[in-house]
Amino acid sequence: MIYKFQSKADSDLFMNVGPAERILSIIGKSAGPQGIIEPSEMPAAIAALEAAVEAEEQARNAAMESAAADGQVVSAAQPIGLKQRAWPFIQMLKRCQQADTPVVWGV
């Protein structure tokens, strides 16, 4: 399944089910075939996503430091994480909040 997030204030955003449901969970929304994020909910959603991104980045950095301290070879390659997955969604929320327009999916 692919989620299609829509708003009159921004272009459509398509997201695979795994990343979409993770993002919806972080912002306190139930994953499902239909939903809405009202403009009044957007500041909290943006803050929750930004905090989750920061927590993931800190955990990744701590794991890399720990591995380096144990003498393990640490790869410079960065896996695709929440930061890359959530950025377009955060941008959409910011534009929609500014335009006072909801984000919907499944309609």
mmCIF file with all atom_site columns, C-alpha atoms in Angstrom:
data_model
loop_
_atom_site.group_PDB
_atom_site.id
_atom_site.type_symbol
_atom_site.label_atom_id
_atom_site.label_alt_id
_atom_site.label_comp_id
_atom_site.label_asym_id
_atom_site.label_entity_id
_atom_site.label_seq_id
_atom_site.pdbx_PDB_ins_code
_atom_site.Cartn_x
_atom_site.Cartn_y
_atom_site.Cartn_z
_atom_site.occupancy
_atom_site.B_iso_or_equiv
_atom_site.pdbx_formal_charge
_atom_site.auth_seq_id
_atom_site.auth_comp_id
_atom_site.auth_asym_id
_atom_site.auth_atom_id
_atom_site.pdbx_PDB_model_num
ATOM 1   C CA . MET A 1 1   ? 0.000  0.000  0.000  1.00 0.00 ? 1   MET A CA 1
ATOM 2   C CA . ILE A 1 2   ? 1.121  3.516  -0.708 1.00 0.00 ? 2   ILE A CA 1
ATOM 3   C CA . TYR A 1 3   ? -0.082 6.511  1.244  1.00 0.00 ? 3   TYR A CA 1
ATOM 4   C CA . LYS A 1 4   ? -0.983 9.608  -0.742 1.00 0.00 ? 4   LYS A CA 1
ATOM 5   C CA . PHE A 1 5   ? -0.989 12.706 1.475  1.00 0.00 ? 5   PHE A CA 1
ATOM 6   C CA . GLN A 1 6   ? -2.910 15.588 -0.071 1.00 0.00 ? 6   GLN A CA 1
ATOM 7   C CA . SER A 1 7   ? -3.547 19.224 0.682  1.00 0.00 ? 7   SER A CA 1
ATOM 8   C CA . LYS A 1 8   ? -4.782 22.231 -1.229 1.00 0.00 ? 8   LYS A CA 1
ATOM 9   C CA . ALA A 1 9   ? -1.692 24.131 -0.032 1.00 0.00 ? 9   ALA A CA 1
ATOM 10  C CA . ASP A 1 10  ? 0.944  21.717 -1.359 1.00 0.00 ? 10  ASP A CA 1
ATOM 11  C CA . SER A 1 11  ? 1.585  19.045 -3.949 1.00 0.00 ? 11  SER A CA 1
ATOM 12  C CA . ASP A 1 12  ? 0.735  15.420 -3.209 1.00 0.00 ? 12  ASP A CA 1
ATOM 13  C CA . LEU A 1 13  ? 3.227  13.398 -1.179 1.00 0.00 ? 13  LEU A CA 1
ATOM 14  C CA . PHE A 1 14  ? 3.480  9.655  -1.816 1.00 0.00 ? 14  PHE A CA 1
ATOM 15  C CA . MET A 1 15  ? 5.018  7.409  0.823  1.00 0.00 ? 15  MET A CA 1
ATOM 16  C CA . ASN A 1 16  ? 5.443  3.651  1.223  1.00 0.00 ? 16  ASN A CA 1
ATOM 17  C CA . VAL A 1 17  ? 3.425  2.032  3.971  1.00 0.00 ? 17  VAL A CA 1
ATOM 18  C CA . GLY A 1 18  ? 6.312  1.412  6.424  1.00 0.00 ? 18  GLY A CA 1
ATOM 19  C CA . PRO A 1 19  ? 7.692  4.955  6.618  1.00 0.00 ? 19  PRO A CA 1
ATOM 20  C CA . ALA A 1 20  ? 4.201  6.492  6.433  1.00 0.00 ? 20  ALA A CA 1
ATOM 21  C CA . GLU A 1 21  ? 2.871  4.423  9.322  1.00 0.00 ? 21  GLU A CA 1
ATOM 22  C CA . ARG A 1 22  ? 5.964  5.169  11.402 1.00 0.00 ? 22  ARG A CA 1
ATOM 23  C CA . ILE A 1 23  ? 5.501  8.893  10.839 1.00 0.00 ? 23  ILE A CA 1
ATOM 24  C CA . LEU A 1 24  ? 1.790  8.703  11.624 1.00 0.00 ? 24  LEU A CA 1
ATOM 25  C CA . SER A 1 25  ? 2.579  6.807  14.818 1.00 0.00 ? 25  SER A CA 1
ATOM 26  C CA . ILE A 1 26  ? 5.094  9.450  15.898 1.00 0.00 ? 26  ILE A CA 1
ATOM 27  C CA . ILE A 1 27  ? 2.539  12.226 15.471 1.00 0.00 ? 27  ILE A CA 1
ATOM 28  C CA . GLY A 1 28  ? -0.159 10.253 17.280 1.00 0.00 ? 28  GLY A CA 1
ATOM 29  C CA . LYS A 1 29  ? -2.345 9.417  14.290 1.00 0.00 ? 29  LYS A CA 1
ATOM 30  C CA . SER A 1 30  ? -3.789 6.000  13.574 1.00 0.00 ? 30  SER A CA 1
ATOM 31  C CA . ALA A 1 31  ? -2.562 4.394  10.411 1.00 0.00 ? 31  ALA A CA 1
ATOM 32  C CA . GLY A 1 32  ? -5.415 3.493  8.164  1.00 0.00 ? 32  GLY A CA 1
ATOM 33  C CA . PRO A 1 33  ? -7.014 3.963  4.807  1.00 0.00 ? 33  PRO A CA 1
ATOM 34  C CA . GLN A 1 34  ? -8.220 7.494  5.609  1.00 0.00 ? 34  GLN A CA 1
ATOM 35  C CA . GLY A 1 35  ? -7.213 10.300 7.907  1.00 0.00 ? 35  GLY A CA 1
ATOM 36  C CA . ILE A 1 36  ? -6.741 13.999 8.448  1.00 0.00 ? 36  ILE A CA 1
ATOM 37  C CA . ILE A 1 37  ? -4.274 16.274 10.181 1.00 0.00 ? 37  ILE A CA 1
ATOM 38  C CA . GLU A 1 38  ? -5.918 19.557 11.093 1.00 0.00 ? 38  GLU A CA 1
ATOM 39  C CA . PRO A 1 39  ? -3.876 22.799 11.066 1.00 0.00 ? 39  PRO A CA 1
ATOM 40  C CA . SER A 1 40  ? -4.284 23.057 14.850 1.00 0.00 ? 40  SER A CA 1
ATOM 41  C CA . GLU A 1 41  ? -2.510 19.669 15.208 1.00 0.00 ? 41  GLU A CA 1
ATOM 42  C CA . MET A 1 42  ? 0.414  20.573 12.985 1.00 0.00 ? 42  MET A CA 1
ATOM 43  C CA . PRO A 1 43  ? 2.693  22.386 15.471 1.00 0.00 ? 43  PRO A CA 1
ATOM 44  C CA . ALA A 1 44  ? 2.660  19.373 17.796 1.00 0.00 ? 44  ALA A CA 1
ATOM 45  C CA . ALA A 1 45  ? 3.145  16.989 14.865 1.00 0.00 ? 45  ALA A CA 1
ATOM 46  C CA . ILE A 1 46  ? 6.122  18.968 13.563 1.00 0.00 ? 46  ILE A CA 1
ATOM 47  C CA . ALA A 1 47  ? 7.676  19.115 17.038 1.00 0.00 ? 47  ALA A CA 1
ATOM 48  C CA . ALA A 1 48  ? 7.172  15.363 17.569 1.00 0.00 ? 48  ALA A CA 1
ATOM 49  C CA . LEU A 1 49  ? 8.775  14.508 14.233 1.00 0.00 ? 49  LEU A CA 1
ATOM 50  C CA . GLU A 1 50  ? 11.716 16.843 14.788 1.00 0.00 ? 50  GLU A CA 1
ATOM 51  C CA . ALA A 1 51  ? 12.276 15.364 18.272 1.00 0.00 ? 51  ALA A CA 1
ATOM 52  C CA . ALA A 1 52  ? 12.139 11.808 16.896 1.00 0.00 ? 52  ALA A CA 1
ATOM 53  C CA . VAL A 1 53  ? 14.615 12.693 14.153 1.00 0.00 ? 53  VAL A CA 1
ATOM 54  C CA . GLU A 1 54  ? 16.976 14.217 16.719 1.00 0.00 ? 54  GLU A CA 1
ATOM 55  C CA . ALA A 1 55  ? 16.672 11.175 19.011 1.00 0.00 ? 55  ALA A CA 1
ATOM 56  C CA . GLU A 1 56  ? 17.459 8.817  16.128 1.00 0.00 ? 56  GLU A CA 1
ATOM 57  C CA . GLU A 1 57  ? 20.470 10.908 15.116 1.00 0.00 ? 57  GLU A CA 1
ATOM 58  C CA . GLN A 1 58  ? 21.797 10.930 18.690 1.00 0.00 ? 58  GLN A CA 1
ATOM 59  C CA . ALA A 1 59  ? 21.315 7.158  19.013 1.00 0.00 ? 59  ALA A CA 1
ATOM 60  C CA . ARG A 1 60  ? 23.125 6.573  15.712 1.00 0.00 ? 60  ARG A CA 1
ATOM 61  C CA . ASN A 1 61  ? 26.022 8.823  16.760 1.00 0.00 ? 61  ASN A CA 1
ATOM 62  C CA . ALA A 1 62  ? 26.274 7.112  20.146 1.00 0.00 ? 62  ALA A CA 1
ATOM 63  C CA . ALA A 1 63  ? 26.335 3.683  18.483 1.00 0.00 ? 63  ALA A CA 1
ATOM 64  C CA . MET A 1 64  ? 29.061 4.787  16.079 1.00 0.00 ? 64  MET A CA 1
ATOM 65  C CA . GLU A 1 65  ? 31.154 6.233  18.918 1.00 0.00 ? 65  GLU A CA 1
ATOM 66  C CA . SER A 1 66  ? 30.715 3.056  20.939 1.00 0.00 ? 66  SER A CA 1
ATOM 67  C CA . ALA A 1 67  ? 31.715 0.877  17.986 1.00 0.00 ? 67  ALA A CA 1
ATOM 68  C CA . ALA A 1 68  ? 34.768 3.039  17.307 1.00 0.00 ? 68  ALA A CA 1
ATOM 69  C CA . ALA A 1 69  ? 35.746 2.894  20.973 1.00 0.00 ? 69  ALA A CA 1
ATOM 70  C CA . ASP A 1 70  ? 35.543 -0.920 20.814 1.00 0.00 ? 70  ASP A CA 1
ATOM 71  C CA . GLY A 1 71  ? 37.936 -0.896 17.862 1.00 0.00 ? 71  GLY A CA 1
ATOM 72  C CA . GLN A 1 72  ? 35.325 -1.807 15.263 1.00 0.00 ? 72  GLN A CA 1
ATOM 73  C CA . VAL A 1 73  ? 35.533 -0.368 11.780 1.00 0.00 ? 73  VAL A CA 1
ATOM 74  C CA . VAL A 1 74  ? 32.823 2.250  11.407 1.00 0.00 ? 74  VAL A CA 1
ATOM 75  C CA . SER A 1 75  ? 31.407 2.801  7.949  1.00 0.00 ? 75  SER A CA 1
ATOM 76  C CA . ALA A 1 76  ? 30.994 6.361  6.777  1.00 0.00 ? 76  ALA A CA 1
ATOM 77  C CA . ALA A 1 77  ? 27.880 5.348  4.835  1.00 0.00 ? 77  ALA A CA 1
ATOM 78  C CA . GLN A 1 78  ? 24.663 6.639  6.341  1.00 0.00 ? 78  GLN A CA 1
ATOM 79  C CA . PRO A 1 79  ? 21.560 4.472  6.044  1.00 0.00 ? 79  PRO A CA 1
ATOM 80  C CA . ILE A 1 80  ? 18.300 6.127  5.072  1.00 0.00 ? 80  ILE A CA 1
ATOM 81  C CA . GLY A 1 81  ? 16.709 7.038  8.360  1.00 0.00 ? 81  GLY A CA 1
ATOM 82  C CA . LEU A 1 82  ? 13.813 8.945  9.757  1.00 0.00 ? 82  LEU A CA 1
ATOM 83  C CA . LYS A 1 83  ? 15.478 12.249 8.921  1.00 0.00 ? 83  LYS A CA 1
ATOM 84  C CA . GLN A 1 84  ? 15.324 11.561 5.189  1.00 0.00 ? 84  GLN A CA 1
ATOM 85  C CA . ARG A 1 85  ? 11.869 9.971  5.353  1.00 0.00 ? 85  ARG A CA 1
ATOM 86  C CA . ALA A 1 86  ? 10.234 12.670 7.491  1.00 0.00 ? 86  ALA A CA 1
ATOM 87  C CA . TRP A 1 87  ? 11.747 15.797 5.898  1.00 0.00 ? 87  TRP A CA 1
ATOM 88  C CA . PRO A 1 88  ? 9.239  16.057 2.996  1.00 0.00 ? 88  PRO A CA 1
ATOM 89  C CA . PHE A 1 89  ? 6.359  15.411 5.399  1.00 0.00 ? 89  PHE A CA 1
ATOM 90  C CA . ILE A 1 90  ? 7.595  18.060 7.850  1.00 0.00 ? 90  ILE A CA 1
ATOM 91  C CA . GLN A 1 91  ? 7.896  20.551 5.001  1.00 0.00 ? 91  GLN A CA 1
ATOM 92  C CA . MET A 1 92  ? 4.366  19.733 3.868  1.00 0.00 ? 92  MET A CA 1
ATOM 93  C CA . LEU A 1 93  ? 3.041  20.228 7.398  1.00 0.00 ? 93  LEU A CA 1
ATOM 94  C CA . LYS A 1 94  ? 4.797  23.586 7.689  1.00 0.00 ? 94  LYS A CA 1
ATOM 95  C CA . ARG A 1 95  ? 3.376  24.860 4.405  1.00 0.00 ? 95  ARG A CA 1
ATOM 96  C CA . CYS A 1 96  ? -0.105 23.600 5.244  1.00 0.00 ? 96  CYS A CA 1
ATOM 97  C CA . GLN A 1 97  ? 0.032  25.107 8.724  1.00 0.00 ? 97  GLN A CA 1
ATOM 98  C CA . GLN A 1 98  ? 0.985  28.448 7.217  1.00 0.00 ? 98  GLN A CA 1
ATOM 99  C CA . ALA A 1 99  ? -1.908 28.178 4.737  1.00 0.00 ? 99  ALA A CA 1
ATOM 100 C CA . ASP A 1 100 ? -4.296 26.937 7.479  1.00 0.00 ? 100 ASP A CA 1
ATOM 101 C CA . THR A 1 101 ? -5.158 23.900 5.345  1.00 0.00 ? 101 THR A CA 1
ATOM 102 C CA . PRO A 1 102 ? -5.494 20.267 6.528  1.00 0.00 ? 102 PRO A CA 1
ATOM 103 C CA . VAL A 1 103 ? -3.516 17.309 5.209  1.00 0.00 ? 103 VAL A CA 1
ATOM 104 C CA . VAL A 1 104 ? -5.636 14.300 4.275  1.00 0.00 ? 104 VAL A CA 1
ATOM 105 C CA . TRP A 1 105 ? -5.034 10.802 2.989  1.00 0.00 ? 105 TRP A CA 1
ATOM 106 C CA . GLY A 1 106 ? -7.289 8.195  1.476  1.00 0.00 ? 106 GLY A CA 1
ATOM 107 C CA . VAL A 1 107 ? -9.956 10.569 0.212  1.00 0.00 ? 107 VAL A CA 1
#
